[in-house]
């Protein structure tokens, strides 16, 4: 059961959830006045890093070319 908690598939789900949470947070923060530019840059940088991690993990789980 412990292996299931640390499986790449579970990690991918967790990363996607965190990415969606950041999207929502960025959307809400953008509507505030005044906008905290530093916070927005940090959130967007974190969201981009998550997107890169998701893409790498998707390639590991479903490679495009046969091995």
N, CA, C and O atoms as CSV, one atom per row, in Angstrom:
chain,resi,resn,atom,element,x,y,z
A,1,UNK,N,N,0.822,-1.197,0.000
A,1,UNK,CA,C,0.000,0.000,0.000
A,1,UNK,C,C,0.862,1.255,0.000
A,1,UNK,O,O,0.485,2.252,-0.616
A,2,UNK,N,N,2.013,1.233,0.677
A,2,UNK,CA,C,2.898,2.392,0.697
A,2,UNK,C,C,3.412,2.731,-0.689
A,2,UNK,O,O,3.607,3.903,-1.011
A,3,UNK,N,N,3.637,1.703,-1.521
A,3,UNK,CA,C,4.124,1.973,-2.866
A,3,UNK,C,C,3.086,2.738,-3.672
A,3,UNK,O,O,3.443,3.549,-4.526
A,4,UNK,N,N,1.809,2.492,-3.413
A,4,UNK,CA,C,0.752,3.208,-4.111
A,4,UNK,C,C,0.737,4.690,-3.735
A,4,UNK,O,O,0.403,5.535,-4.566
A,5,UNK,N,N,1.092,5.006,-2.502
A,5,UNK,CA,C,1.124,6.396,-2.049
A,5,UNK,C,C,2.226,7.187,-2.731
A,5,UNK,O,O,2.144,8.411,-2.834
A,6,UNK,N,N,3.259,6.493,-3.197
A,6,UNK,CA,C,4.402,7.174,-3.808
A,6,UNK,C,C,4.545,6.832,-5.282
A,6,UNK,O,O,5.622,6.997,-5.854
A,7,UNK,N,N,3.481,6.362,-5.899
A,7,UNK,CA,C,3.535,5.989,-7.305
A,7,UNK,C,C,3.615,7.238,-8.185
A,7,UNK,O,O,3.140,8.308,-7.803
A,8,UNK,N,N,4.219,7.092,-9.359
A,8,UNK,CA,C,4.286,8.240,-10.281
A,8,UNK,C,C,2.901,8.735,-10.690
A,8,UNK,O,O,2.704,9.931,-10.904
A,9,UNK,N,N,1.950,7.823,-10.797
A,9,UNK,CA,C,0.589,8.234,-11.170
A,9,UNK,C,C,-0.022,9.126,-10.099
A,9,UNK,O,O,-0.672,10.125,-10.409
A,10,UNK,N,N,0.190,8.762,-8.831
A,10,UNK,CA,C,-0.339,9.576,-7.733
A,10,UNK,C,C,0.356,10.937,-7.697
A,10,UNK,O,O,-0.287,11.962,-7.471
A,11,UNK,N,N,1.661,10.941,-7.919
A,11,UNK,CA,C,2.412,12.198,-7.935
A,11,UNK,C,C,1.895,13.107,-9.044
A,11,UNK,O,O,1.779,14.317,-8.850
A,12,UNK,N,N,1.586,12.538,-10.193
A,12,UNK,CA,C,1.056,13.320,-11.305
A,12,UNK,C,C,-0.280,13.964,-10.932
A,12,UNK,O,O,-0.523,15.128,-11.248
A,13,UNK,N,N,-1.133,13.210,-10.266
A,13,UNK,CA,C,-2.420,13.752,-9.824
A,13,UNK,C,C,-2.207,14.897,-8.841
A,13,UNK,O,O,-2.866,15.933,-8.934
A,14,UNK,N,N,-1.284,14.709,-7.898
A,14,UNK,CA,C,-1.002,15.755,-6.913
A,14,UNK,C,C,-0.464,17.018,-7.583
A,14,UNK,O,O,-0.851,18.126,-7.213
A,15,UNK,N,N,0.421,16.860,-8.561
A,15,UNK,CA,C,0.965,18.018,-9.269
A,15,UNK,C,C,-0.120,18.750,-10.045
A,15,UNK,O,O,-0.153,19.980,-10.064
A,16,UNK,N,N,-0.998,18.002,-10.679
A,16,UNK,CA,C,-2.093,18.632,-11.427
A,16,UNK,C,C,-3.037,19.387,-10.503
A,16,UNK,O,O,-3.524,20.463,-10.851
A,17,UNK,N,N,-3.296,18.827,-9.329
A,17,UNK,CA,C,-4.152,19.515,-8.361
A,17,UNK,C,C,-3.496,20.806,-7.871
A,17,UNK,O,O,-4.151,21.843,-7.766
A,18,UNK,N,N,-2.201,20.735,-7.572
A,18,UNK,CA,C,-1.495,21.937,-7.118
A,18,UNK,C,C,-1.480,22.995,-8.218
A,18,UNK,O,O,-1.619,24.185,-7.936
A,19,UNK,N,N,-1.313,22.566,-9.471
A,19,UNK,CA,C,-1.311,23.498,-10.601
A,19,UNK,C,C,-2.677,24.177,-10.720
A,19,UNK,O,O,-2.754,25.386,-10.937
A,20,UNK,N,N,-3.744,23.406,-10.580
A,20,UNK,CA,C,-5.094,23.974,-10.655
A,20,UNK,C,C,-5.339,24.950,-9.507
A,20,UNK,O,O,-5.956,25.997,-9.703
A,21,UNK,N,N,-4.861,24.611,-8.316
A,21,UNK,CA,C,-4.994,25.510,-7.168
A,21,UNK,C,C,-4.262,26.828,-7.422
A,21,UNK,O,O,-4.773,27.902,-7.106
A,22,UNK,N,N,-3.067,26.734,-7.993
A,22,UNK,CA,C,-2.313,27.949,-8.298
A,22,UNK,C,C,-3.022,28.785,-9.356
A,22,UNK,O,O,-3.038,30.012,-9.265
A,23,UNK,N,N,-3.607,28.137,-10.354
A,23,UNK,CA,C,-4.379,28.867,-11.376
A,23,UNK,C,C,-5.484,29.686,-10.721
A,23,UNK,O,O,-5.661,30.867,-11.021
A,24,UNK,N,N,-6.218,29.045,-9.830
A,24,UNK,CA,C,-7.316,29.730,-9.155
A,24,UNK,C,C,-6.797,30.875,-8.288
A,24,UNK,O,O,-7.385,31.956,-8.256
A,25,UNK,N,N,-5.701,30.631,-7.594
A,25,UNK,CA,C,-5.117,31.664,-6.736
A,25,UNK,C,C,-4.636,32.859,-7.557
A,25,UNK,O,O,-4.831,34.008,-7.161
A,26,UNK,N,N,-4.016,32.589,-8.685
A,26,UNK,CA,C,-3.537,33.667,-9.565
A,26,UNK,C,C,-4.715,34.462,-10.105
A,26,UNK,O,O,-4.663,35.690,-10.161
A,27,UNK,N,N,-5.769,33.772,-10.501
A,27,UNK,CA,C,-6.965,34.466,-11.001
A,27,UNK,C,C,-7.566,35.380,-9.939
A,27,UNK,O,O,-7.928,36.521,-10.227
A,28,UNK,N,N,-7.672,34.872,-8.701
A,28,UNK,CA,C,-8.220,35.697,-7.617
A,28,UNK,C,C,-7.309,36.879,-7.307
A,28,UNK,O,O,-7.785,37.996,-7.103
A,29,UNK,N,N,-6.002,36.637,-7.271
A,29,UNK,CA,C,-5.053,37.701,-6.938
A,29,UNK,C,C,-5.047,38.787,-8.016
A,29,UNK,O,O,-4.813,39.957,-7.712
A,30,UNK,N,N,-5.297,38.416,-9.246
A,30,UNK,CA,C,-5.301,39.391,-10.343
A,30,UNK,C,C,-6.464,40.365,-10.243
A,30,UNK,O,O,-6.406,41.465,-10.793
A,31,UNK,N,N,-7.525,39.964,-9.542
A,31,UNK,CA,C,-8.693,40.843,-9.422
A,31,UNK,C,C,-8.564,41.822,-8.257
A,31,UNK,O,O,-9.334,42.777,-8.153
A,32,UNK,N,N,-7.592,41.580,-7.389
A,32,UNK,CA,C,-7.402,42.463,-6.242
A,32,UNK,C,C,-6.764,43.781,-6.673
A,32,UNK,O,O,-6.041,43.852,-7.667
A,33,UNK,N,N,-7.047,44.792,-5.912
A,33,UNK,CA,C,-6.450,46.086,-6.198
A,33,UNK,C,C,-5.821,46.616,-4.929
A,33,UNK,O,O,-6.519,46.683,-3.917
A,34,UNK,N,N,-4.601,46.984,-4.906
A,34,UNK,CA,C,-3.611,46.855,-5.982
A,34,UNK,C,C,-3.064,45.431,-6.077
A,34,UNK,O,O,-3.080,44.676,-5.104
A,35,UNK,N,N,-2.585,45.085,-7.259
A,35,UNK,CA,C,-2.029,43.759,-7.500
A,35,UNK,C,C,-0.606,43.720,-6.951
A,35,UNK,O,O,0.197,44.611,-7.231
A,36,UNK,N,N,-0.300,42.700,-6.181
A,36,UNK,CA,C,1.048,42.501,-5.656
A,36,UNK,C,C,1.871,41.819,-6.746
A,36,UNK,O,O,1.807,40.602,-6.919
A,37,UNK,N,N,2.649,42.629,-7.483
A,37,UNK,CA,C,3.383,42.126,-8.634
A,37,UNK,C,C,4.417,41.064,-8.253
A,37,UNK,O,O,4.596,40.084,-8.976
A,38,UNK,N,N,5.088,41.253,-7.135
A,38,UNK,CA,C,6.092,40.286,-6.711
A,38,UNK,C,C,5.443,38.932,-6.419
A,38,UNK,O,O,5.955,37.890,-6.828
A,39,UNK,N,N,4.329,38.956,-5.716
A,39,UNK,CA,C,3.631,37.714,-5.416
A,39,UNK,C,C,3.145,37.045,-6.703
A,39,UNK,O,O,3.242,35.827,-6.851
A,40,UNK,N,N,2.627,37.842,-7.624
A,40,UNK,CA,C,2.146,37.292,-8.894
A,40,UNK,C,C,3.281,36.627,-9.665
A,40,UNK,O,O,3.106,35.542,-10.219
A,41,UNK,N,N,4.438,37.271,-9.700
A,41,UNK,CA,C,5.592,36.679,-10.402
A,41,UNK,C,C,5.994,35.361,-9.764
A,41,UNK,O,O,6.293,34.394,-10.465
A,42,UNK,N,N,6.004,35.319,-8.445
A,42,UNK,CA,C,6.378,34.085,-7.741
A,42,UNK,C,C,5.367,32.971,-7.990
A,42,UNK,O,O,5.747,31.823,-8.222
A,43,UNK,N,N,4.087,33.309,-7.943
A,43,UNK,CA,C,3.054,32.304,-8.197
A,43,UNK,C,C,3.138,31.778,-9.625
A,43,UNK,O,O,3.020,30.575,-9.856
A,44,UNK,N,N,3.340,32.675,-10.576
A,44,UNK,CA,C,3.429,32.243,-11.971
A,44,UNK,C,C,4.684,31.417,-12.221
A,44,UNK,O,O,4.662,30.476,-13.014
A,45,UNK,N,N,5.768,31.762,-11.555
A,45,UNK,CA,C,7.002,30.975,-11.689
A,45,UNK,C,C,6.801,29.575,-11.119
A,45,UNK,O,O,7.260,28.594,-11.706
A,46,UNK,N,N,6.121,29.475,-9.984
A,46,UNK,CA,C,5.844,28.174,-9.377
A,46,UNK,C,C,4.909,27.362,-10.275
A,46,UNK,O,O,5.089,26.156,-10.439
A,47,UNK,N,N,3.909,28.035,-10.854
A,47,UNK,CA,C,2.978,27.343,-11.752
A,47,UNK,C,C,3.710,26.806,-12.986
A,47,UNK,O,O,3.425,25.697,-13.439
A,48,UNK,N,N,4.630,27.568,-13.518
A,48,UNK,CA,C,5.415,27.126,-14.665
A,48,UNK,C,C,6.298,25.926,-14.300
A,48,UNK,O,O,6.423,24.984,-15.083
A,49,UNK,N,N,6.903,25.964,-13.121
A,49,UNK,CA,C,7.733,24.843,-12.672
A,49,UNK,C,C,6.877,23.586,-12.517
A,49,UNK,O,O,7.317,22.489,-12.862
A,50,UNK,N,N,5.669,23.739,-12.005
A,50,UNK,CA,C,4.762,22.594,-11.878
A,50,UNK,C,C,4.394,22.033,-13.240
A,50,UNK,O,O,4.340,20.817,-13.428
A,51,UNK,N,N,4.142,22.922,-14.185
A,51,UNK,CA,C,3.796,22.474,-15.533
A,51,UNK,C,C,4.945,21.680,-16.149
A,51,UNK,O,O,4.711,20.679,-16.827
A,52,UNK,N,N,6.178,22.114,-15.921
A,52,UNK,CA,C,7.347,21.387,-16.418
A,52,UNK,C,C,7.462,20.021,-15.755
A,52,UNK,O,O,7.758,19.031,-16.425
A,53,UNK,N,N,7.231,19.958,-14.440
A,53,UNK,CA,C,7.282,18.677,-13.735
A,53,UNK,C,C,6.205,17.728,-14.257
A,53,UNK,O,O,6.452,16.535,-14.434
A,54,UNK,N,N,5.027,18.260,-14.498
A,54,UNK,CA,C,3.928,17.454,-15.017
A,54,UNK,C,C,4.298,16.897,-16.391
A,54,UNK,O,O,4.082,15.716,-16.660
A,55,UNK,N,N,4.844,17.726,-17.246
A,55,UNK,CA,C,5.215,17.281,-18.589
A,55,UNK,C,C,6.277,16.190,-18.537
A,55,UNK,O,O,6.196,15.208,-19.275
A,56,UNK,N,N,7.277,16.357,-17.666
A,56,UNK,CA,C,8.325,15.335,-17.549
A,56,UNK,C,C,7.749,14.014,-17.044
A,56,UNK,O,O,8.095,12.946,-17.548
A,57,UNK,N,N,6.882,14.091,-16.062
A,57,UNK,CA,C,6.291,12.889,-15.494
A,57,UNK,C,C,5.378,12.199,-16.508
A,57,UNK,O,O,5.340,10.970,-16.572
A,58,UNK,N,N,4.648,12.977,-17.294
A,58,UNK,CA,C,3.798,12.391,-18.334
A,58,UNK,C,C,4.633,11.645,-19.364
A,58,UNK,O,O,4.221,10.591,-19.848
A,59,UNK,N,N,5.798,12.178,-19.703
A,59,UNK,CA,C,6.684,11.487,-20.645
A,59,UNK,C,C,7.199,10.178,-20.079
A,59,UNK,O,O,7.318,9.188,-20.802
A,60,UNK,N,N,7.503,10.167,-18.790
A,60,UNK,CA,C,7.972,8.938,-18.141
A,60,UNK,C,C,6.871,7.882,-18.135
A,60,UNK,O,O,7.126,6.705,-18.391
A,61,UNK,N,N,5.647,8.312,-17.840
A,61,UNK,CA,C,4.528,7.375,-17.729
A,61,UNK,C,C,4.004,6.913,-19.083
A,61,UNK,O,O,3.526,5.786,-19.214
A,62,UNK,N,N,4.092,7.780,-20.089
A,62,UNK,CA,C,3.558,7.452,-21.414
A,62,UNK,C,C,4.519,7.950,-22.491
A,62,UNK,O,O,4.254,8.963,-23.139
A,63,UNK,N,N,5.628,7.247,-22.684
A,63,UNK,CA,C,6.598,7.706,-23.692
A,63,UNK,C,C,5.985,7.655,-25.091
A,63,UNK,O,O,5.202,6.757,-25.398
A,64,UNK,N,N,6.341,8.612,-25.926
A,64,UNK,CA,C,5.786,8.713,-27.264
A,64,UNK,C,C,6.384,7.659,-28.195
A,64,UNK,O,O,5.696,7.162,-29.085
A,65,UNK,N,N,7.651,7.316,-28.000
A,65,UNK,CA,C,8.315,6.350,-28.858
A,65,UNK,C,C,8.517,5.036,-28.105
A,65,UNK,O,O,8.746,5.033,-26.895
A,66,UNK,N,N,8.431,3.937,-28.821
A,66,UNK,CA,C,8.671,2.659,-28.135
A,66,UNK,C,C,10.109,2.548,-27.665
A,66,UNK,O,O,11.032,2.997,-28.344
A,67,UNK,N,N,10.287,1.953,-26.516
A,67,UNK,CA,C,11.626,1.822,-25.938
A,67,UNK,C,C,12.384,0.680,-26.561
A,67,UNK,O,O,13.531,0.426,-26.192
